């Protein structure tokens, strides 16, 4: 093993096993609460929802991780004030951590609230700023997407591989509608308008983490979205990397935890997608 790479086990406890256990337990609990929401609040905008289930699931994950790794840092969506500035600041505050867990307890809260079964638990572990474990769990389908750096990405225990479409006109892409209605949403709508006629089809299913997992699994050729946070992307970023795909910001610069405008593909359509987004942004 590379001397600069951390061992994936500390004191006999596997990082990946803990991440999988946390995602499975939180996901099971989230699913059991479906349809029983008693309190619904908005955060950044009317499109940005939070429930007591989001908060409870994050507490559960945080406590489980702290039991195993009490010295590790933790960045969870529900522990951060709403809005992009607060997200960026919260990440900056923990950016020097040796080990940092990055968690979105319910990615796709709006879907969850409406009973639309496309939401997920996203858990990543970064070592000195590099994601080394990524887990995305879909409780509705009981699908667990898991990656460990250098060891591949898996779903249902089977190795994942990105799709083989080599041009946008054969591609199924996904995107999202950002909560920021002033900058990010108009930018994304420009991209949608430009790309819709040029691809096989577009999907907007409402969970960035699951969309990223679907790119890794070969179910989508690519995904882009503006104004996401580290907890939306971190786990999915490793899934894609380990499945042979490519991830960058929308200008094509390398992904790191602070990137908010994301492009993720099978690699083959990456440059074409970035070019189309660039053209759309400047029209």
PDB file of C-alpha atoms in Angstrom:
ATOM      1  CA  UNK A   1       0.000   0.000   0.000  1.00  0.00           C
ATOM      2  CA  UNK A   2       1.135   3.531  -0.801  1.00  0.00           C
ATOM      3  CA  UNK A   3       2.702   5.038   2.312  1.00  0.00           C
ATOM      4  CA  UNK A   4       0.671   8.205   1.737  1.00  0.00           C
ATOM      5  CA  UNK A   5      -2.606   6.322   1.627  1.00  0.00           C
ATOM      6  CA  UNK A   6      -4.343   5.769   4.958  1.00  0.00           C
ATOM      7  CA  UNK A   7      -5.162   2.239   5.935  1.00  0.00           C
ATOM      8  CA  UNK A   8      -8.917   1.727   5.673  1.00  0.00           C
ATOM      9  CA  UNK A   9      -8.987   0.262   9.169  1.00  0.00           C
ATOM     10  CA  UNK A  10      -8.260   1.902  12.518  1.00  0.00           C
ATOM     11  CA  UNK A  11      -8.141  -0.300  15.597  1.00  0.00           C
ATOM     12  CA  UNK A  12      -9.775  -3.156  13.723  1.00  0.00           C
ATOM     13  CA  UNK A  13     -12.741  -1.008  12.604  1.00  0.00           C
ATOM     14  CA  UNK A  14     -13.260  -0.671   8.858  1.00  0.00           C
ATOM     15  CA  UNK A  15     -14.260   2.806   7.680  1.00  0.00           C
ATOM     16  CA  UNK A  16     -16.352   1.300   4.907  1.00  0.00           C
ATOM     17  CA  UNK A  17     -18.166  -1.109   7.204  1.00  0.00           C
ATOM     18  CA  UNK A  18     -19.071   1.738   9.578  1.00  0.00           C
ATOM     19  CA  UNK A  19     -20.283   3.912   6.666  1.00  0.00           C
ATOM     20  CA  UNK A  20     -22.421   1.071   5.293  1.00  0.00           C
ATOM     21  CA  UNK A  21     -23.858   0.300   8.727  1.00  0.00           C
ATOM     22  CA  UNK A  22     -24.728   3.972   9.330  1.00  0.00           C
ATOM     23  CA  UNK A  23     -26.386   4.331   5.927  1.00  0.00           C
ATOM     24  CA  UNK A  24     -28.390   1.120   6.324  1.00  0.00           C
ATOM     25  CA  UNK A  25     -29.610   1.941   9.839  1.00  0.00           C
ATOM     26  CA  UNK A  26     -30.480   5.547   9.006  1.00  0.00           C
ATOM     27  CA  UNK A  27     -32.133   4.513   5.739  1.00  0.00           C
ATOM     28  CA  UNK A  28     -34.280   1.888   7.427  1.00  0.00           C
ATOM     29  CA  UNK A  29     -35.409   4.428  10.028  1.00  0.00           C
ATOM     30  CA  UNK A  30     -36.111   7.106   7.393  1.00  0.00           C
ATOM     31  CA  UNK A  31     -38.212   4.688   5.358  1.00  0.00           C
ATOM     32  CA  UNK A  32     -40.178   3.655   8.457  1.00  0.00           C
ATOM     33  CA  UNK A  33     -41.121   7.318   9.052  1.00  0.00           C
ATOM     34  CA  UNK A  34     -42.386   7.881   5.492  1.00  0.00           C
ATOM     35  CA  UNK A  35     -45.841   9.448   5.477  1.00  0.00           C
ATOM     36  CA  UNK A  36     -45.714  10.494   9.138  1.00  0.00           C
ATOM     37  CA  UNK A  37     -44.066  13.929   8.854  1.00  0.00           C
ATOM     38  CA  UNK A  38     -45.489  16.248  11.514  1.00  0.00           C
ATOM     39  CA  UNK A  39     -43.221  19.264  11.051  1.00  0.00           C
ATOM     40  CA  UNK A  40     -42.047  20.696   7.742  1.00  0.00           C
ATOM     41  CA  UNK A  41     -39.781  23.729   7.539  1.00  0.00           C
ATOM     42  CA  UNK A  42     -38.171  25.615   4.692  1.00  0.00           C
ATOM     43  CA  UNK A  43     -34.500  26.557   4.801  1.00  0.00           C
ATOM     44  CA  UNK A  44     -32.888  28.564   2.017  1.00  0.00           C
ATOM     45  CA  UNK A  45     -36.012  28.933  -0.127  1.00  0.00           C
ATOM     46  CA  UNK A  46     -39.471  27.422  -0.532  1.00  0.00           C
ATOM     47  CA  UNK A  47     -37.796  24.643  -2.545  1.00  0.00           C
ATOM     48  CA  UNK A  48     -35.341  23.769   0.238  1.00  0.00           C
ATOM     49  CA  UNK A  49     -37.163  21.645   2.815  1.00  0.00           C
ATOM     50  CA  UNK A  50     -36.136  20.051   6.102  1.00  0.00           C
ATOM     51  CA  UNK A  51     -38.067  17.684   8.384  1.00  0.00           C
ATOM     52  CA  UNK A  52     -37.563  16.215  11.822  1.00  0.00           C
ATOM     53  CA  UNK A  53     -36.551  13.020   9.997  1.00  0.00           C
ATOM     54  CA  UNK A  54     -33.568  14.735   8.327  1.00  0.00           C
ATOM     55  CA  UNK A  55     -32.433  16.001  11.717  1.00  0.00           C
ATOM     56  CA  UNK A  56     -33.038  12.698  13.490  1.00  0.00           C
ATOM     57  CA  UNK A  57     -31.220  10.689  10.831  1.00  0.00           C
ATOM     58  CA  UNK A  58     -28.225  13.012  10.999  1.00  0.00           C
ATOM     59  CA  UNK A  59     -28.079  12.691  14.802  1.00  0.00           C
ATOM     60  CA  UNK A  60     -28.207   8.910  14.457  1.00  0.00           C
ATOM     61  CA  UNK A  61     -25.344   8.849  11.921  1.00  0.00           C
ATOM     62  CA  UNK A  62     -23.253  11.351  13.870  1.00  0.00           C
ATOM     63  CA  UNK A  63     -23.625   9.357  17.091  1.00  0.00           C
ATOM     64  CA  UNK A  64     -22.785   6.037  15.420  1.00  0.00           C
ATOM     65  CA  UNK A  65     -19.647   7.457  13.808  1.00  0.00           C
ATOM     66  CA  UNK A  66     -18.571   9.126  17.067  1.00  0.00           C
ATOM     67  CA  UNK A  67     -18.891   5.775  18.850  1.00  0.00           C
ATOM     68  CA  UNK A  68     -16.371   4.206  16.469  1.00  0.00           C
ATOM     69  CA  UNK A  69     -14.152   7.185  15.621  1.00  0.00           C
ATOM     70  CA  UNK A  70     -14.466   9.832  18.356  1.00  0.00           C
ATOM     71  CA  UNK A  71     -11.547  11.916  17.025  1.00  0.00           C
ATOM     72  CA  UNK A  72     -12.930  12.269  13.491  1.00  0.00           C
ATOM     73  CA  UNK A  73     -14.556  15.493  12.279  1.00  0.00           C
ATOM     74  CA  UNK A  74     -18.136  15.599  10.997  1.00  0.00           C
ATOM     75  CA  UNK A  75     -19.867  17.819   8.430  1.00  0.00           C
ATOM     76  CA  UNK A  76     -23.599  17.231   8.056  1.00  0.00           C
ATOM     77  CA  UNK A  77     -26.167  19.224   6.122  1.00  0.00           C
ATOM     78  CA  UNK A  78     -28.509  19.706   9.074  1.00  0.00           C
ATOM     79  CA  UNK A  79     -25.751  21.070  11.296  1.00  0.00           C
ATOM     80  CA  UNK A  80     -25.126  23.976   8.924  1.00  0.00           C
ATOM     81  CA  UNK A  81     -27.082  27.181   8.415  1.00  0.00           C
ATOM     82  CA  UNK A  82     -28.982  27.366   5.091  1.00  0.00           C
ATOM     83  CA  UNK A  83     -27.476  28.941   1.990  1.00  0.00           C
ATOM     84  CA  UNK A  84     -24.324  28.602  -0.117  1.00  0.00           C
ATOM     85  CA  UNK A  85     -22.202  30.999   1.954  1.00  0.00           C
ATOM     86  CA  UNK A  86     -22.854  29.041   5.151  1.00  0.00           C
ATOM     87  CA  UNK A  87     -22.111  25.744   3.375  1.00  0.00           C
ATOM     88  CA  UNK A  88     -18.795  27.036   2.053  1.00  0.00           C
ATOM     89  CA  UNK A  89     -17.859  28.445   5.484  1.00  0.00           C
ATOM     90  CA  UNK A  90     -18.746  25.189   7.280  1.00  0.00           C
ATOM     91  CA  UNK A  91     -16.543  23.203   4.892  1.00  0.00           C
ATOM     92  CA  UNK A  92     -13.700  25.684   5.305  1.00  0.00           C
ATOM     93  CA  UNK A  93     -13.849  25.317   9.094  1.00  0.00           C
ATOM     94  CA  UNK A  94     -13.212  21.566   8.915  1.00  0.00           C
ATOM     95  CA  UNK A  95     -10.949  21.556   5.841  1.00  0.00           C
ATOM     96  CA  UNK A  96      -7.824  20.899   7.918  1.00  0.00           C
ATOM     97  CA  UNK A  97      -9.267  17.740   9.481  1.00  0.00           C
ATOM     98  CA  UNK A  98      -7.294  14.552   8.988  1.00  0.00           C
ATOM     99  CA  UNK A  99     -10.496  12.508   8.790  1.00  0.00           C
ATOM    100  CA  UNK A 100     -13.789  14.198   7.869  1.00  0.00           C
ATOM    101  CA  UNK A 101     -17.167  12.477   7.523  1.00  0.00           C
ATOM    102  CA  UNK A 102     -19.469  14.310   5.093  1.00  0.00           C
ATOM    103  CA  UNK A 103     -23.142  13.407   5.435  1.00  0.00           C
ATOM    104  CA  UNK A 104     -26.468  14.211   3.840  1.00  0.00           C
ATOM    105  CA  UNK A 105     -29.016  12.268   5.929  1.00  0.00           C
ATOM    106  CA  UNK A 106     -31.853  12.636   3.380  1.00  0.00           C
ATOM    107  CA  UNK A 107     -30.822  13.787  -0.074  1.00  0.00           C
ATOM    108  CA  UNK A 108     -34.131  14.409  -1.806  1.00  0.00           C
ATOM    109  CA  UNK A 109     -36.219  15.682   1.116  1.00  0.00           C
ATOM    110  CA  UNK A 110     -38.864  17.177  -1.198  1.00  0.00           C
ATOM    111  CA  UNK A 111     -39.374  13.758  -2.805  1.00  0.00           C
ATOM    112  CA  UNK A 112     -39.505  12.153   0.634  1.00  0.00           C
ATOM    113  CA  UNK A 113     -42.148  14.596   1.882  1.00  0.00           C
ATOM    114  CA  UNK A 114     -44.337  13.920  -1.162  1.00  0.00           C
ATOM    115  CA  UNK A 115     -43.912  10.154  -0.985  1.00  0.00           C
ATOM    116  CA  UNK A 116     -41.953  10.107  -4.256  1.00  0.00           C
ATOM    117  CA  UNK A 117     -39.512   7.196  -3.782  1.00  0.00           C
ATOM    118  CA  UNK A 118     -36.294   8.792  -5.002  1.00  0.00           C
ATOM    119  CA  UNK A 119     -34.223   9.890  -2.014  1.00  0.00           C
ATOM    120  CA  UNK A 120     -31.040   8.648  -0.421  1.00  0.00           C
ATOM    121  CA  UNK A 121     -28.585   8.678   2.468  1.00  0.00           C
ATOM    122  CA  UNK A 122     -25.154   9.937   1.409  1.00  0.00           C
ATOM    123  CA  UNK A 123     -22.078   9.284   3.567  1.00  0.00           C
ATOM    124  CA  UNK A 124     -18.465  10.013   2.594  1.00  0.00           C
ATOM    125  CA  UNK A 125     -15.182   9.926   4.468  1.00  0.00           C
ATOM    126  CA  UNK A 126     -12.372  12.230   3.356  1.00  0.00           C
ATOM    127  CA  UNK A 127      -8.743  11.840   4.440  1.00  0.00           C
ATOM    128  CA  UNK A 128      -6.831  15.131   4.202  1.00  0.00           C
ATOM    129  CA  UNK A 129      -9.421  16.452   1.739  1.00  0.00           C
ATOM    130  CA  UNK A 130      -9.534  13.372  -0.507  1.00  0.00           C
ATOM    131  CA  UNK A 131     -12.633  11.153  -0.432  1.00  0.00           C
ATOM    132  CA  UNK A 132     -11.603   7.587   0.464  1.00  0.00           C
ATOM    133  CA  UNK A 133     -15.031   6.022   1.192  1.00  0.00           C
ATOM    134  CA  UNK A 134     -18.355   6.805  -0.461  1.00  0.00           C
ATOM    135  CA  UNK A 135     -21.738   5.248   0.313  1.00  0.00           C
ATOM    136  CA  UNK A 136     -25.123   6.185  -1.175  1.00  0.00           C
ATOM    137  CA  UNK A 137     -28.096   4.174   0.063  1.00  0.00           C
ATOM    138  CA  UNK A 138     -31.555   4.173  -1.533  1.00  0.00           C
ATOM    139  CA  UNK A 139     -33.984   2.843   1.114  1.00  0.00           C
ATOM    140  CA  UNK A 140     -36.911   2.620  -1.328  1.00  0.00           C
ATOM    141  CA  UNK A 141     -35.149   0.064  -3.519  1.00  0.00           C
ATOM    142  CA  UNK A 142     -32.786  -1.245  -0.838  1.00  0.00           C
ATOM    143  CA  UNK A 143     -29.885  -0.385  -3.146  1.00  0.00           C
ATOM    144  CA  UNK A 144     -26.495   0.242  -1.588  1.00  0.00           C
ATOM    145  CA  UNK A 145     -23.850   1.921  -3.743  1.00  0.00           C
ATOM    146  CA  UNK A 146     -20.419   1.714  -2.117  1.00  0.00           C
ATOM    147  CA  UNK A 147     -16.871   2.646  -3.121  1.00  0.00           C
ATOM    148  CA  UNK A 148     -13.508   2.507  -1.410  1.00  0.00           C
ATOM    149  CA  UNK A 149     -10.597   4.354  -3.013  1.00  0.00           C
ATOM    150  CA  UNK A 150      -8.551   2.016  -5.181  1.00  0.00           C
ATOM    151  CA  UNK A 151     -10.929  -0.904  -4.706  1.00  0.00           C
ATOM    152  CA  UNK A 152     -13.756  -0.199  -7.145  1.00  0.00           C
ATOM    153  CA  UNK A 153     -17.428   0.711  -6.768  1.00  0.00           C
ATOM    154  CA  UNK A 154     -20.224  -1.770  -6.152  1.00  0.00           C
ATOM    155  CA  UNK A 155     -24.014  -2.085  -6.062  1.00  0.00           C
ATOM    156  CA  UNK A 156     -25.705  -5.283  -4.826  1.00  0.00           C
ATOM    157  CA  UNK A 157     -22.161  -6.564  -4.364  1.00  0.00           C
ATOM    158  CA  UNK A 158     -21.507  -6.320  -8.111  1.00  0.00           C
ATOM    159  CA  UNK A 159     -18.797  -4.104  -9.550  1.00  0.00           C
ATOM    160  CA  UNK A 160     -20.137  -0.972 -11.228  1.00  0.00           C
ATOM    161  CA  UNK A 161     -18.975   0.416 -14.538  1.00  0.00           C
ATOM    162  CA  UNK A 162     -20.030   3.645 -16.240  1.00  0.00           C
ATOM    163  CA  UNK A 163     -22.015   3.555 -19.480  1.00  0.00           C
ATOM    164  CA  UNK A 164     -20.482   3.464 -22.966  1.00  0.00           C
ATOM    165  CA  UNK A 165     -22.371   6.211 -24.825  1.00  0.00           C
ATOM    166  CA  UNK A 166     -19.768   8.238 -26.706  1.00  0.00           C
ATOM    167  CA  UNK A 167     -21.904  11.201 -27.808  1.00  0.00           C
ATOM    168  CA  UNK A 168     -24.595  13.380 -26.257  1.00  0.00           C
ATOM    169  CA  UNK A 169     -27.196  12.416 -28.847  1.00  0.00           C
ATOM    170  CA  UNK A 170     -27.144   8.856 -27.471  1.00  0.00           C
ATOM    171  CA  UNK A 171     -27.016   9.971 -23.840  1.00  0.00           C
ATOM    172  CA  UNK A 172     -29.500  10.011 -20.992  1.00  0.00           C
ATOM    173  CA  UNK A 173     -28.569  12.942 -18.739  1.00  0.00           C
ATOM    174  CA  UNK A 174     -29.870  14.180 -15.400  1.00  0.00           C
ATOM    175  CA  UNK A 175     -29.828  17.550 -13.699  1.00  0.00           C
ATOM    176  CA  UNK A 176     -31.640  19.333 -10.879  1.00  0.00           C
ATOM    177  CA  UNK A 177     -33.481  22.544 -10.102  1.00  0.00           C
ATOM    178  CA  UNK A 178     -31.325  24.468  -7.594  1.00  0.00           C
ATOM    179  CA  UNK A 179     -32.842  26.133  -4.525  1.00  0.00           C
ATOM    180  CA  UNK A 180     -31.117  29.417  -5.445  1.00  0.00           C
ATOM    181  CA  UNK A 181     -33.645  31.064  -7.785  1.00  0.00           C
ATOM    182  CA  UNK A 182     -31.509  34.101  -8.611  1.00  0.00           C
ATOM    183  CA  UNK A 183     -28.290  32.697 -10.109  1.00  0.00           C
ATOM    184  CA  UNK A 184     -28.112  28.895 -10.089  1.00  0.00           C
ATOM    185  CA  UNK A 185     -31.652  28.144 -11.284  1.00  0.00           C
ATOM    186  CA  UNK A 186     -31.515  30.459 -14.332  1.00  0.00           C
ATOM    187  CA  UNK A 187     -28.068  29.035 -15.197  1.00  0.00           C
ATOM    188  CA  UNK A 188     -29.384  25.475 -15.019  1.00  0.00           C
ATOM    189  CA  UNK A 189     -32.470  26.327 -17.077  1.00  0.00           C
ATOM    190  CA  UNK A 190     -30.197  27.693 -19.812  1.00  0.00           C
ATOM    191  CA  UNK A 191     -28.348  24.382 -19.801  1.00  0.00           C
ATOM    192  CA  UNK A 192     -31.591  22.400 -19.945  1.00  0.00           C
ATOM    193  CA  UNK A 193     -32.893  24.453 -22.847  1.00  0.00           C
ATOM    194  CA  UNK A 194     -29.650  23.986 -24.785  1.00  0.00           C
ATOM    195  CA  UNK A 195     -29.217  20.280 -24.066  1.00  0.00           C
ATOM    196  CA  UNK A 196     -32.781  18.927 -24.265  1.00  0.00           C
ATOM    197  CA  UNK A 197     -32.835  18.869 -28.098  1.00  0.00           C
ATOM    198  CA  UNK A 198     -29.321  17.372 -28.273  1.00  0.00           C
ATOM    199  CA  UNK A 199     -29.575  14.364 -25.951  1.00  0.00           C
ATOM    200  CA  UNK A 200     -31.651  11.187 -25.937  1.00  0.00           C
ATOM    201  CA  UNK A 201     -33.521  12.546 -22.912  1.00  0.00           C
ATOM    202  CA  UNK A 202     -33.200  14.407 -19.623  1.00  0.00           C
ATOM    203  CA  UNK A 203     -34.234  13.400 -16.112  1.00  0.00           C
ATOM    204  CA  UNK A 204     -34.757  15.642 -13.089  1.00  0.00           C
ATOM    205  CA  UNK A 205     -35.513  13.188 -10.293  1.00  0.00           C
ATOM    206  CA  UNK A 206     -34.529  15.260  -7.260  1.00  0.00           C
ATOM    207  CA  UNK A 207     -31.569  13.594  -5.507  1.00  0.00           C
ATOM    208  CA  UNK A 208     -28.094  14.661  -6.634  1.00  0.00           C
ATOM    209  CA  UNK A 209     -26.448  11.839  -4.671  1.00  0.00           C
ATOM    210  CA  UNK A 210     -28.613   9.200  -6.377  1.00  0.00           C
ATOM    211  CA  UNK A 211     -28.071  10.791  -9.783  1.00  0.00           C
ATOM    212  CA  UNK A 212     -24.313  10.521  -9.221  1.00  0.00           C
ATOM    213  CA  UNK A 213     -24.717   6.891  -8.140  1.00  0.00           C
ATOM    214  CA  UNK A 214     -26.726   6.237 -11.317  1.00  0.00           C
ATOM    215  CA  UNK A 215     -23.915   7.680 -13.457  1.00  0.00           C
ATOM    216  CA  UNK A 216     -21.503   5.308 -11.689  1.00  0.00           C
ATOM    217  CA  UNK A 217     -23.874   2.386 -12.283  1.00  0.00           C
ATOM    218  CA  UNK A 218     -24.186   3.168 -16.006  1.00  0.00           C
ATOM    219  CA  UNK A 219     -27.874   4.110 -15.739  1.00  0.00           C
ATOM    220  CA  UNK A 220     -27.162   7.728 -16.702  1.00  0.00           C
ATOM    221  CA  UNK A 221     -24.521   8.960 -19.157  1.00  0.00           C
ATOM    222  CA  UNK A 222     -24.016  12.154 -17.181  1.00  0.00           C
ATOM    223  CA  UNK A 223     -25.273  14.649 -14.609  1.00  0.00           C
ATOM    224  CA  UNK A 224     -24.721  18.342 -13.978  1.00  0.00           C
ATOM    225  CA  UNK A 225     -26.060  20.799 -11.447  1.00  0.00           C
ATOM    226  CA  UNK A 226     -25.257  24.226 -10.034  1.00  0.00           C
ATOM    227  CA  UNK A 227     -24.885  25.278  -6.399  1.00  0.00           C
ATOM    228  CA  UNK A 228     -24.608  21.889  -4.701  1.00  0.00           C
ATOM    229  CA  UNK A 229     -22.778  21.368  -1.401  1.00  0.00           C
ATOM    230  CA  UNK A 230     -20.046  18.940  -0.369  1.00  0.00           C
ATOM    231  CA  UNK A 231     -22.574  16.597   1.258  1.00  0.00           C
ATOM    232  CA  UNK A 232     -24.517  16.299  -2.025  1.00  0.00           C
ATOM    233  CA  UNK A 233     -21.470  15.300  -4.056  1.00  0.00           C
ATOM    234  CA  UNK A 234     -18.680  13.765  -1.921  1.00  0.00           C
ATOM    235  CA  UNK A 235     -19.880  10.133  -1.743  1.00  0.00           C
ATOM    236  CA  UNK A 236     -21.049  10.096  -5.368  1.00  0.00           C
ATOM    237  CA  UNK A 237     -17.755  11.559  -6.554  1.00  0.00           C
ATOM    238  CA  UNK A 238     -15.860   8.460  -5.435  1.00  0.00           C
ATOM    239  CA  UNK A 239     -18.511   6.110  -6.833  1.00  0.00           C
ATOM    240  CA  UNK A 240     -18.008   7.700 -10.258  1.00  0.00           C
ATOM    241  CA  UNK A 241     -14.232   7.774 -10.043  1.00  0.00           C
ATOM    242  CA  UNK A 242     -14.025   4.126  -9.001  1.00  0.00           C
ATOM    243  CA  UNK A 243     -16.532   3.106 -11.704  1.00  0.00           C
ATOM    244  CA  UNK A 244     -14.322   4.653 -14.405  1.00  0.00           C
ATOM    245  CA  UNK A 245     -16.174   7.947 -14.905  1.00  0.00           C
ATOM    246  CA  UNK A 246     -15.082  11.553 -14.760  1.00  0.00           C
ATOM    247  CA  UNK A 247     -15.983  14.412 -12.442  1.00  0.00           C
ATOM    248  CA  UNK A 248     -15.160  18.111 -12.696  1.00  0.00           C
ATOM    249  CA  UNK A 249     -16.644  21.528 -12.157  1.00  0.00           C
ATOM    250  CA  UNK A 250     -18.751  22.878 -15.043  1.00  0.00           C
ATOM    251  CA  UNK A 251     -15.656  24.571 -16.507  1.00  0.00           C
ATOM    252  CA  UNK A 252     -13.762  21.265 -16.596  1.00  0.00           C
ATOM    253  CA  UNK A 253     -11.502  21.965 -13.608  1.00  0.00           C
ATOM    254  CA  UNK A 254     -10.737  19.037 -11.259  1.00  0.00           C
ATOM    255  CA  UNK A 255     -13.239  18.185  -8.535  1.00  0.00           C
ATOM    256  CA  UNK A 256     -12.442  18.948  -4.896  1.00  0.00           C
ATOM    257  CA  UNK A 257     -14.699  19.189  -1.847  1.00  0.00           C
ATOM    258  CA  UNK A 258     -15.389  22.925  -2.297  1.00  0.00           C
ATOM    259  CA  UNK A 259     -16.711  22.546  -5.881  1.00  0.00           C
ATOM    260  CA  UNK A 260     -20.389  23.569  -6.052  1.00  0.00           C
ATOM    261  CA  UNK A 261     -21.123  23.485  -9.804  1.00  0.00           C
ATOM    262  CA  UNK A 262     -20.628  19.891 -10.870  1.00  0.00           C
ATOM    263  CA  UNK A 263     -20.375  17.869 -14.061  1.00  0.00           C
ATOM    264  CA  UNK A 264     -20.180  14.064 -13.793  1.00  0.00           C
ATOM    265  CA  UNK A 265     -20.161  11.673 -16.745  1.00  0.00           C
ATOM    266  CA  UNK A 266     -18.999   8.345 -18.110  1.00  0.00           C
ATOM    267  CA  UNK A 267     -15.940  10.281 -19.312  1.00  0.00           C
ATOM    268  CA  UNK A 268     -16.728   9.794 -22.979  1.00  0.00           C
ATOM    269  CA  UNK A 269     -19.257  12.647 -23.224  1.00  0.00           C
ATOM    270  CA  UNK A 270     -17.598  14.888 -20.632  1.00  0.00           C
ATOM    271  CA  UNK A 271     -15.900  17.412 -22.905  1.00  0.00           C
ATOM    272  CA  UNK A 272     -18.954  17.657 -25.155  1.00  0.00           C
ATOM    273  CA  UNK A 273     -21.237  18.297 -22.162  1.00  0.00           C
ATOM    274  CA  UNK A 274     -18.923  20.959 -20.732  1.00  0.00           C
ATOM    275  CA  UNK A 275     -18.739  22.683 -24.120  1.00  0.00           C
ATOM    276  CA  UNK A 276     -22.533  22.759 -24.413  1.00  0.00           C
ATOM    277  CA  UNK A 277     -22.913  24.143 -20.879  1.00  0.00           C
ATOM    278  CA  UNK A 278     -20.274  26.794 -21.607  1.00  0.00           C
ATOM    279  CA  UNK A 279     -22.045  27.830 -24.807  1.00  0.00           C
ATOM    280  CA  UNK A 280     -25.434  27.924 -23.047  1.00  0.00           C
ATOM    281  CA  UNK A 281     -24.045  30.049 -20.186  1.00  0.00           C
ATOM    282  CA  UNK A 282     -22.761  32.614 -22.648  1.00  0.00           C
ATOM    283  CA  UNK A 283     -25.855  32.983 -24.779  1.00  0.00           C
TER     284      UNK A 283
END
